[in-house]
Every structure is written in C-alpha cells, then in structure tokens.
Short mmCIF file of C-alpha atoms and ligand atoms in Angstrom, two decimals:
data_model
loop_
_atom_site.label_atom_id
_atom_site.label_comp_id
_atom_site.label_asym_id
_atom_site.label_seq_id
_atom_site.Cartn_x
_atom_site.Cartn_y
_atom_site.Cartn_z
CA MET A 259 45.95 173.00 34.55
CA ALA A 260 47.01 170.40 31.99
CA ILE A 261 50.13 168.24 32.22
CA ASP A 262 51.60 165.64 29.85
CA ALA A 263 51.63 161.90 30.58
CA GLU A 264 55.29 161.90 31.63
CA GLU A 265 54.80 164.68 34.19
CA ARG A 266 51.67 162.97 35.44
CA GLU A 267 53.57 159.71 36.06
CA ARG A 268 56.40 161.60 37.78
CA LEU A 269 53.98 163.37 40.14
CA LEU A 270 52.03 160.18 40.81
CA ALA A 271 55.22 158.25 41.65
CA ALA A 272 56.33 161.03 44.02
CA LEU A 273 52.86 161.06 45.61
CA LEU A 274 52.84 157.30 46.15
CA ALA A 275 56.37 157.46 47.54
CA GLY A 276 55.05 159.88 50.22
CA ARG A 277 57.12 162.85 49.00
CA PHE A 278 54.30 165.41 49.35
CA PRO A 279 54.18 167.91 50.86
CA ASP A 280 57.74 168.74 49.82
CA GLY A 281 60.12 171.01 51.74
CA ASP A 282 58.17 174.08 50.56
CA GLY A 283 54.87 172.66 51.76
CA ARG A 284 53.75 171.90 48.21
CA PHE A 285 51.77 169.06 46.72
CA GLY A 286 53.21 169.25 43.21
CA PRO A 287 52.14 172.64 41.87
CA TYR A 288 49.60 173.20 44.69
CA GLY A 289 49.77 174.17 48.37
CA GLY A 290 52.53 176.39 49.77
CA GLN A 291 52.26 179.42 52.06
CA TYR A 292 50.60 182.53 50.60
CA ILE A 293 50.29 184.62 53.73
CA PRO A 294 51.00 188.17 54.91
CA GLU A 295 54.37 188.87 56.56
CA THR A 296 52.58 189.37 59.91
CA LEU A 297 51.44 185.76 59.93
CA MET A 298 54.81 184.25 59.00
CA PRO A 299 56.18 183.88 62.59
CA ALA A 300 53.02 182.07 63.73
CA VAL A 301 52.98 179.73 60.74
CA ARG A 302 56.72 179.01 61.13
CA ARG A 303 56.24 178.25 64.82
CA LEU A 304 53.43 175.87 63.96
CA ALA A 305 55.45 174.18 61.20
CA ASP A 306 58.35 173.65 63.63
CA GLY A 307 55.98 172.30 66.26
CA VAL A 308 54.36 169.91 63.78
CA ARG A 309 57.78 168.68 62.60
CA ASP A 310 59.15 168.14 66.13
CA LEU A 311 56.12 167.18 68.21
CA LEU A 312 53.71 165.31 65.93
CA PRO A 313 55.93 162.25 65.29
CA SER A 314 57.30 162.13 68.86
CA ALA A 315 56.49 159.01 70.87
CA ALA A 316 55.14 161.07 73.79
CA PHE A 317 52.70 163.05 71.60
CA GLN A 318 51.54 159.98 69.69
CA ALA A 319 50.95 158.07 72.95
CA ARG A 320 48.87 160.95 74.37
CA LEU A 321 46.89 161.22 71.12
CA ALA A 322 46.29 157.46 70.95
CA GLU A 323 44.99 157.48 74.52
CA GLU A 324 42.56 160.34 73.77
CA LEU A 325 41.39 158.72 70.52
CA ALA A 326 40.72 155.40 72.26
CA THR A 327 39.15 156.58 75.51
CA TRP A 328 37.60 159.97 74.73
CA VAL A 329 36.84 159.98 70.99
CA GLY A 330 35.76 156.32 70.94
CA ARG A 331 38.08 154.90 68.28
CA PRO A 332 38.24 152.68 66.40
CA THR A 333 34.86 153.61 64.93
CA ALA A 334 32.78 150.73 63.58
CA LEU A 335 32.74 149.36 60.06
CA THR A 336 29.09 148.54 59.33
CA HIS A 337 27.78 146.25 56.64
CA ALA A 338 24.74 147.83 54.93
CA PRO A 339 22.49 144.98 53.73
CA GLY A 340 19.52 147.28 53.03
CA LEU A 341 21.46 149.62 50.74
CA SER A 342 23.28 146.64 49.20
CA ALA A 343 19.97 145.04 48.19
CA ARG A 344 18.53 148.30 46.84
CA TRP A 345 21.64 149.27 44.87
CA GLY A 346 22.77 145.81 43.69
CA ALA A 347 26.15 146.24 45.40
CA ASP A 348 27.99 145.16 48.56
CA VAL A 349 27.94 148.31 50.69
CA TRP A 350 30.09 149.01 53.76
CA LEU A 351 30.03 152.14 55.90
CA LYS A 352 32.93 153.62 57.90
CA ARG A 353 31.11 155.13 60.84
CA GLU A 354 32.71 158.46 61.79
CA ASP A 355 29.17 159.47 62.80
CA LEU A 356 29.75 157.29 65.87
CA ALA A 357 32.81 159.27 66.98
CA HIS A 358 32.46 161.62 69.97
CA THR A 359 30.56 164.81 68.99
CA GLY A 360 29.19 163.10 65.88
CA ALA A 361 31.68 163.55 63.06
CA HIS A 362 35.24 162.96 61.90
CA LYS A 363 36.11 166.54 62.86
CA ILE A 364 36.98 165.41 66.40
CA ASN A 365 40.07 163.45 65.20
CA ASN A 366 41.64 166.67 64.00
CA ALA A 367 40.32 168.87 66.82
CA ILE A 368 41.75 166.81 69.68
CA GLY A 369 45.06 166.36 67.86
CA GLN A 370 45.47 170.10 67.28
CA ALA A 371 44.25 170.99 70.79
CA LEU A 372 46.98 168.75 72.23
CA LEU A 373 49.48 170.40 69.89
CA ALA A 374 48.34 173.89 70.95
CA GLU A 375 48.75 172.93 74.60
CA ALA A 376 52.24 171.55 73.92
CA LEU A 377 53.16 174.77 72.06
CA GLY A 378 52.12 176.87 75.06
CA ALA A 379 49.05 178.56 73.50
CA ARG A 380 46.81 180.52 75.90
CA ARG A 381 43.66 180.50 73.78
CA ILE A 382 42.28 178.83 70.66
CA VAL A 383 40.33 180.25 67.75
CA ALA A 384 38.47 178.14 65.22
CA GLU A 385 36.08 178.57 62.31
CA THR A 386 33.10 176.42 61.52
CA GLY A 387 30.63 175.85 58.70
CA ALA A 388 28.26 173.03 59.61
CA GLY A 389 29.16 173.57 63.25
CA GLN A 390 30.66 170.10 63.54
CA HIS A 391 34.22 171.41 63.62
CA GLY A 392 33.14 174.15 66.04
CA VAL A 393 31.59 171.60 68.38
CA ALA A 394 34.65 169.35 68.08
CA ALA A 395 36.99 172.29 68.76
CA ALA A 396 34.88 173.44 71.73
CA ALA A 397 34.90 169.93 73.19
CA ALA A 398 38.64 169.43 72.61
CA CYS A 399 39.43 172.83 74.18
CA ALA A 400 37.33 171.95 77.23
CA ARG A 401 39.20 168.66 77.41
CA VAL A 402 42.66 170.31 77.43
CA GLY A 403 41.52 173.35 79.45
CA LEU A 404 41.98 176.15 76.90
CA PRO A 405 39.47 178.94 76.16
CA CYS A 406 37.92 178.72 72.69
CA VAL A 407 36.40 181.29 70.31
CA VAL A 408 34.52 179.94 67.28
CA TYR A 409 33.78 182.13 64.25
CA MET A 410 30.69 181.05 62.32
CA GLY A 411 28.98 182.70 59.34
CA GLU A 412 25.60 184.18 60.24
CA VAL A 413 23.88 182.04 57.57
CA ASP A 414 25.34 178.91 59.15
CA THR A 415 24.35 179.92 62.70
CA GLU A 416 20.77 179.86 61.44
CA ARG A 417 20.82 176.62 59.42
CA GLN A 418 22.90 174.75 62.02
CA ALA A 419 21.31 176.25 65.14
CA PRO A 420 21.55 173.08 67.31
CA ASN A 421 25.33 173.16 67.01
CA VAL A 422 25.57 176.81 68.12
CA GLU A 423 23.89 175.88 71.39
CA ARG A 424 26.15 172.84 71.78
CA MET A 425 29.31 174.94 71.32
CA ARG A 426 28.13 177.42 73.95
CA ARG A 427 27.32 174.63 76.40
CA LEU A 428 30.82 173.26 75.89
CA GLY A 429 32.17 176.63 77.02
CA ALA A 430 33.08 178.20 73.67
CA GLU A 431 32.31 181.76 72.65
CA VAL A 432 30.51 181.69 69.28
CA VAL A 433 30.97 184.81 67.16
CA PRO A 434 28.51 185.14 64.25
CA VAL A 435 30.26 186.59 61.17
CA THR A 436 28.17 189.10 59.23
CA SER A 437 30.77 190.08 56.60
CA GLY A 438 31.32 188.62 53.12
CA ASP A 439 29.26 185.58 52.17
CA ARG A 440 28.33 185.01 55.86
CA THR A 441 29.30 181.31 55.53
CA LEU A 442 32.49 179.29 56.03
CA ARG A 443 34.75 181.45 53.86
CA ALA A 444 33.97 184.59 55.87
CA ALA A 445 34.37 182.67 59.14
CA ILE A 446 37.90 181.58 58.10
CA ASP A 447 38.77 185.19 57.21
CA GLU A 448 37.73 186.31 60.71
CA ALA A 449 39.59 183.49 62.48
CA ILE A 450 42.78 184.38 60.58
CA ARG A 451 42.32 188.07 61.49
CA ASP A 452 42.05 187.12 65.17
CA TRP A 453 45.13 184.89 64.94
CA VAL A 454 47.23 187.66 63.32
CA ALA A 455 46.44 189.97 66.26
CA ASP A 456 48.18 187.61 68.73
CA PRO A 457 50.16 184.94 66.89
CA GLN A 458 52.17 184.06 70.03
CA GLY A 459 49.36 183.39 72.48
CA THR A 460 46.62 182.29 70.08
CA TYR A 461 46.48 178.97 68.26
CA TYR A 462 44.32 178.71 65.13
CA LEU A 463 42.64 175.30 65.09
CA LEU A 464 41.76 174.97 61.40
CA GLY A 465 39.10 172.40 60.62
CA SER A 466 39.89 171.07 57.18
CA ALA A 467 42.83 170.08 54.98
CA ILE A 468 43.16 173.63 53.65
CA GLY A 469 45.10 176.79 54.59
CA PRO A 470 48.83 177.48 54.42
CA HIS A 471 51.38 174.71 55.02
CA PRO A 472 51.56 172.91 57.46
CA TYR A 473 47.75 172.72 57.90
CA PRO A 474 46.90 170.50 54.89
CA TYR A 475 49.60 168.06 56.03
CA LEU A 476 48.74 168.29 59.74
CA VAL A 477 45.02 167.72 59.17
CA ARG A 478 45.70 164.84 56.77
CA GLU A 479 47.97 163.16 59.32
CA LEU A 480 45.36 163.53 62.07
CA GLN A 481 42.51 162.27 59.85
CA SER A 482 44.41 159.38 58.23
CA VAL A 483 43.36 157.21 61.14
CA ILE A 484 39.99 156.84 59.34
CA GLY A 485 41.49 155.10 56.31
CA ARG A 486 44.03 153.07 58.30
CA GLU A 487 41.25 151.62 60.43
CA ALA A 488 38.83 151.15 57.52
CA ARG A 489 41.40 149.36 55.34
CA ALA A 490 42.32 146.94 58.15
CA GLN A 491 38.65 146.38 59.09
CA MET A 492 37.66 145.67 55.48
CA GLN A 493 40.59 143.30 55.11
CA GLU A 494 39.53 141.41 58.21
CA ARG A 495 35.83 141.20 57.28
CA VAL A 496 35.64 140.82 53.48
CA GLY A 497 38.79 141.97 51.72
CA ARG A 498 39.55 145.12 49.76
CA PRO A 499 36.80 147.43 48.60
CA GLN A 500 36.64 147.99 44.84
CA ALA A 501 35.64 151.62 45.25
CA VAL A 502 35.83 154.09 48.16
CA PHE A 503 33.62 157.20 48.47
CA ALA A 504 33.83 160.35 50.57
CA CYS A 505 32.24 163.79 50.39
CA VAL A 506 34.60 166.70 49.72
CA GLY A 507 34.21 170.12 51.31
CA GLY A 508 37.68 171.37 52.25
CA GLY A 509 38.61 167.72 51.93
CA SER A 510 39.61 166.44 55.39
CA ASN A 511 37.40 163.36 55.76
CA ALA A 512 38.09 162.41 52.14
CA ILE A 513 41.87 162.68 52.42
CA GLY A 514 41.68 160.90 55.77
CA LEU A 515 39.81 157.97 54.22
CA PHE A 516 41.65 157.88 50.87
CA HIS A 517 45.20 158.19 52.14
CA ALA A 518 45.61 154.56 53.24
CA PHE A 519 44.24 153.38 49.86
CA LEU A 520 46.34 155.58 47.54
CA ALA A 521 48.89 152.86 46.83
CA ASP A 522 46.15 150.24 46.20
CA ARG A 523 45.93 151.20 42.53
CA GLU A 524 43.13 148.70 41.85
CA VAL A 525 40.87 150.49 44.37
CA ALA A 526 38.87 153.31 42.75
CA LEU A 527 38.72 156.45 44.91
CA VAL A 528 35.79 158.79 44.37
CA GLY A 529 35.36 162.24 45.95
CA VAL A 530 31.84 163.64 45.85
CA GLU A 531 31.41 167.41 45.76
CA ALA A 532 28.29 169.47 46.34
CA GLY A 533 26.45 169.84 43.02
CA GLY A 534 23.91 172.12 44.74
CA LYS A 535 21.10 173.30 42.49
CA GLY A 536 22.97 172.91 39.21
CA ALA A 537 26.11 173.37 37.16
CA ALA A 538 26.17 177.19 36.84
CA LEU A 539 28.74 179.19 38.82
CA GLY A 540 27.16 180.21 42.15
CA GLN A 541 24.68 177.32 42.14
CA ASN A 542 27.00 174.71 43.65
CA ALA A 543 30.20 174.20 45.66
CA ALA A 544 31.88 171.79 43.22
CA THR A 545 35.33 173.32 43.40
CA ILE A 546 37.31 170.56 41.74
CA HIS A 547 34.69 170.01 39.09
CA GLY A 548 34.29 173.65 38.08
CA GLY A 549 37.26 175.43 39.69
CA ARG A 550 40.44 176.97 38.39
CA PRO A 551 43.86 177.40 40.07
CA GLY A 552 44.19 180.33 42.45
CA VAL A 553 45.03 181.42 45.99
CA LEU A 554 42.58 181.38 48.89
CA HIS A 555 43.23 181.25 52.64
CA GLY A 556 46.98 180.88 52.28
CA ASN A 557 47.33 178.12 49.71
CA TYR A 558 47.35 177.65 45.96
CA SER A 559 44.67 175.19 44.89
CA LEU A 560 41.50 174.99 42.84
CA LEU A 561 38.89 177.67 43.46
CA LEU A 562 35.56 178.88 42.16
CA TYR A 563 35.93 182.39 40.76
CA ASP A 564 34.48 184.36 37.88
CA ASP A 565 36.26 185.84 34.85
CA ASP A 566 37.14 188.96 36.87
CA GLY A 567 38.87 186.79 39.48
CA LEU A 568 36.15 187.32 42.09
CA ILE A 569 35.67 184.32 44.38
CA GLN A 570 32.15 183.02 43.91
CA GLU A 571 29.53 182.62 46.55
CA THR A 572 28.67 178.94 46.67
CA HIS A 573 25.49 177.03 47.33
CA SER A 574 24.92 173.67 48.95
CA VAL A 575 22.13 172.33 51.10
CA SER A 576 24.92 171.11 53.39
CA ALA A 577 26.77 173.85 55.25
CA GLY A 578 29.91 171.74 55.60
CA LEU A 579 30.42 171.53 51.83
CA ASP A 580 29.59 175.18 51.15
CA TYR A 581 33.14 176.44 50.48
CA PRO A 582 34.65 177.81 47.23
CA GLY A 583 38.08 176.19 47.77
CA VAL A 584 39.50 172.72 48.37
CA GLY A 585 42.65 171.32 49.97
CA PRO A 586 45.77 171.32 47.76
CA GLU A 587 46.33 167.56 48.03
CA HIS A 588 42.96 166.98 46.37
CA ALA A 589 43.92 169.35 43.57
CA LEU A 590 47.03 167.19 43.03
CA LEU A 591 45.05 163.93 43.22
CA LYS A 592 42.77 165.31 40.53
CA LEU A 593 45.72 166.43 38.40
CA VAL A 594 47.38 162.99 38.48
CA GLY A 595 44.05 161.19 38.08
CA ARG A 596 44.34 159.00 41.21
CA VAL A 597 40.94 160.17 42.53
CA ASP A 598 37.78 160.73 40.47
CA TYR A 599 35.78 163.74 41.57
CA VAL A 600 32.05 163.76 40.85
CA THR A 601 29.12 165.82 42.10
CA ALA A 602 25.79 165.08 43.78
CA THR A 603 22.99 167.65 43.75
CA ASP A 604 21.05 168.82 46.80
CA THR A 605 18.12 166.66 45.74
CA GLU A 606 20.27 163.56 45.19
CA ALA A 607 21.85 164.02 48.62
CA LEU A 608 18.46 164.50 50.32
CA ASP A 609 17.13 161.37 48.61
CA ALA A 610 20.21 159.35 49.62
CA LEU A 611 19.81 160.57 53.19
CA ASP A 612 16.19 159.35 53.27
CA GLU A 613 17.19 156.03 51.75
CA CYS A 614 19.95 155.45 54.32
CA CYS A 615 17.55 156.27 57.16
CA VAL A 616 14.94 153.71 56.14
CA ALA A 617 17.29 151.04 54.76
CA GLU A 618 19.89 151.07 57.56
CA GLY A 619 18.43 152.94 60.52
CA ILE A 620 21.20 155.53 60.25
CA LEU A 621 20.57 159.28 59.89
CA PRO A 622 23.67 160.57 58.08
CA ALA A 623 24.87 164.17 57.96
CA LEU A 624 23.82 166.01 54.79
CA GLU A 625 27.52 166.16 53.87
CA SER A 626 27.89 162.38 54.15
CA ALA A 627 24.68 161.95 52.14
CA HIS A 628 26.61 163.31 49.14
CA ALA A 629 29.04 160.38 49.42
CA LEU A 630 26.06 158.01 49.57
CA ALA A 631 24.54 159.61 46.46
CA GLY A 632 27.84 159.29 44.57
CA ALA A 633 28.13 155.63 45.59
CA LYS A 634 24.56 154.90 44.52
CA ARG A 635 25.24 156.28 41.04
CA TYR A 636 28.49 154.28 40.82
CA ALA A 637 26.67 151.09 41.86
CA ALA A 638 24.16 151.58 39.05
CA ALA A 639 27.01 151.72 36.52
CA HIS A 640 29.10 148.94 38.17
CA PRO A 641 26.67 146.27 39.44
CA GLY A 642 27.86 143.86 42.11
CA THR A 643 30.87 145.90 43.31
CA ARG A 644 32.07 146.13 46.91
CA LEU A 645 31.82 149.74 48.04
CA LEU A 646 33.20 151.49 51.10
CA ILE A 647 31.53 154.79 52.01
CA GLY A 648 32.83 157.35 54.49
CA MET A 649 30.00 158.30 56.83
CA SER A 650 31.68 161.50 57.92
CA GLY A 651 29.01 162.48 60.44
CA ARG A 652 25.52 162.12 61.82
CA GLY A 653 22.51 164.13 60.71
CA ASP A 654 21.05 165.29 64.03
CA LYS A 655 22.49 168.77 63.39
CA ASP A 656 20.58 168.90 60.09
CA MET A 657 17.09 168.51 61.57
CA PRO A 658 16.10 172.19 61.08
CA ILE A 659 17.01 172.11 57.39
CA LEU A 660 15.54 168.65 56.87
CA SER A 661 12.20 169.84 58.21
CA ARG A 662 12.34 172.72 55.72
CA TYR A 663 13.07 170.36 52.89
CA ALA A 664 10.22 167.99 53.72
CA ARG A 665 9.73 165.64 50.80
CA ARG A 666 6.90 167.35 48.96
CA GLU A 667 8.47 170.82 49.17
CA ARG A 668 11.75 169.75 47.67
CA ALA A 669 11.05 170.38 44.05
CA ASP A 670 9.81 173.93 44.78
CA ASP A 671 12.78 174.74 47.04
CA ALA A 672 15.29 173.44 44.54
CA ALA A 673 13.77 175.62 41.86
CA ALA A 674 13.76 178.73 44.11
C1 PLP B 718 29.80 165.69 58.80
C2 PLP B 718 30.69 166.46 57.88
N1 PLP B 718 31.18 165.84 56.81
C3 PLP B 718 31.99 166.49 55.94
C4 PLP B 718 32.32 167.82 56.12
C5 PLP B 718 33.18 168.49 55.09
O1 PLP B 718 34.45 168.80 55.57
P1 PLP B 718 35.72 168.06 55.03
O2 PLP B 718 35.67 168.10 53.54
O3 PLP B 718 36.86 168.82 55.60
O4 PLP B 718 35.67 166.65 55.52
C6 PLP B 718 31.82 168.51 57.23
C7 PLP B 718 32.15 169.92 57.46
O5 PLP B 718 31.70 170.58 58.33
C8 PLP B 718 30.98 167.81 58.14
O6 PLP B 718 30.46 168.40 59.21
#
C-alpha cells in the first residue's frame, strides 16, 4: 500500500495523538473486525468489557498488584558490557526473560485472565506457538481459578516439548492441532472454532497483538508496561536510547516496548522479523518485509500469501515468530515510517544467541535472539550508539532445538 506524504503526515499525527484504534477498531487502513456473524456477540461483549473494565480503578489496582507480586515487575534493565565491547555500542537489555514463566507473554495473560473472570467466563481457551503464551495462559488461569485449554500446532508440540509438559503441570489441557500448517496459524483457527461454539461461557485469551478489535488494542495496553518501565529506567540510568529493538512475530512484545517511545521522534525504533532460511516466499516469516494487505484471523493487516491468494506456510527456527500475519498497528507503523522493519536469518539469530550467552551470561529465547541480531547489524552501521533491546523471553524452552542446531551442523541444516 502506498500513500502520499500528506496522508502519511496525517496518519502519523493521529497516531502520535493516540487516536488509534478509532471507533471502528482501525489503525488507519488496518485492523477492524472481519469475523463471522456467529462470533459478533462474543467480540462485542469483549469490546464492551475492555471499554468499561480495563480503565477502571478497581481493575487497574488488581492488575498492578498481580504484576508486582506474582509476575515480578518491574523487570530489570541490564547493562550489557560484553556485547557493548564486541559491537562497539552501548547496549542495554530490557529483561522480560526475568518475568514469571520466562517471557513477556505473562503481562497479557494475567491481564486477560482477570478480565475473563470479571466478565463471568467459565473456561478459557488459548493458542500457542512457542508455548510461552500457553504456559503464561495456563499459569494465569490457575491463578484466577479457571479451567484452560491450549491449542498448539503438532509441529510446535515437538520443537517446544518442555513447554507442553509445563502447561500440563499447570493444569491446562493441551490439544495438539494436526490440521493446516500444524503451527501457530492452525492453532489460532482451532481456538476460534472452540470459542464460537460457546461464546458466552468461553473466553478466548489471545496471545499477541493480532485478531479482531479489541484484541490488538487490549494486548497493546497490557504489554505497554514494558516500554513505560524501560523508558523510565533508561532515563534514570543513562538517558534516552538512540535506537530500540524488538523481535516481531504477531507483534506484542514489540508494540509493548515501542509504544512509550513513539512520540520520541529522535529515537529510532526497529522491529526484527524472522528472515528464516532466505528471502523466497515460504522460507521465512517476514510478514512486514514481504507481505501484502489482506485479512487473517479477523483483522486486515499485512500477510504472506501467493499470487493465488493462498496464505503461505512460513519458516523460522523460532516457533514464536513462525506466523504469516502481523498485528495491524505494526502495519500502520510501517506505512507511516515510524518503525523500521528488518529481518534476521535463522543463522544470524543462532549466532546472536550464542554471543549473548558467552558475553552476558544470559540465554535468550530464539525469538529475542532476532532482536539481538538486528541490533548487532545496526551497531556495525552506527558505531557508538546507545541501544535498548527487548529481551522478550528466556531460551530454556529452546534447548531441544538448540541441541539440533549444534554449531557445526548449522550450515547443513540451513541448507536443508
Ligand atoms: C519469547 C518470545 N518472544 C517473542 C514472541 C513473539 O510474539 P510477539 O510478536 O507477540 O511478541 C514469542 C511468541 O511466542 C515468544 O515466546
């Protein structure tokens, strides 16, 4: 989609003035509600609940208490002297890997679980890719006392096996999805199907800033705590970052980190997508980089599809980035040019993961390693800059795949 300079400025001004999503749940041309009639009552009920409950003092107080005493917020801001020396930059890490259950996903999961409880839901369904959202949802449901069913693509149950066991231990039922691409996209399809069957009693706890309105807004609001904390922590320690990096799957950790910095026009914001094995369609999950406008899972955004309109199967070494769509707010941020979106290949991410382990004593999630790889490349082109990187999660869940991709096998695997 191309727009002229005047339209771009108009959209950017509206964005910075906080006017998105608008009354129709749109972020400029993107977003909205593209759902079957049967789902409309459930989505309307949720939108009303979000409008009335989310800003209420009682809900915010309950959420703040859970974030502080159960999630473990604020998460640390860590200076990274080892990476700084290697890259010739001043590197800072926002440590969502230290949050309860090991990733940023918990911020959204506990917020929505509290919302579901307040709306009178009797059970919760969720989808998961890397398993981090599934684990977060299972933990949050246990915390509020609601039964939880997690749909997970069969491929992901294999590559993220430790998280399947964790979800079950936390009391969730994990349903492997064998249809479609057997990854995140198919898992979302199944969760929506379940929700449609009982929209009154079932709450769909969606894990990223995607889906029909109000989800992209709701998830952004619940994840914005990352950027609010990081901006204040940076200010207190060293001042503003010059560039901020986050990996982009559906886009929740990235929008959560970027949101507080949008109005700081001098701060470069960089989203890093999964470049997978290469640039060809089907070899990566770089939706913003290679996608075109279309509808998936209830919203109009950028998508990876072929010339016949068929949604493409994606590839990424990281399950959490392996999705052919992206949240509508990111599509708008790309359109107005406020965020740069770049890619990091599987190999670059694996190398960045290794480097972070030995330089900082931190094992990042494979998803977060993409943000590190993007930051490393930026540092090479902009020596001496102060960089803030969103460490969206920890890499313990990735041990099975990391053993497979042991250093010397990498080149062969990437070529396979
Ligand atoms: C650690 C981690 N980071 C990032 C992501 C990508 O999701 P999102 O783009 O919604 O932040 C995932 C998804 O599972 C994840 O587990």
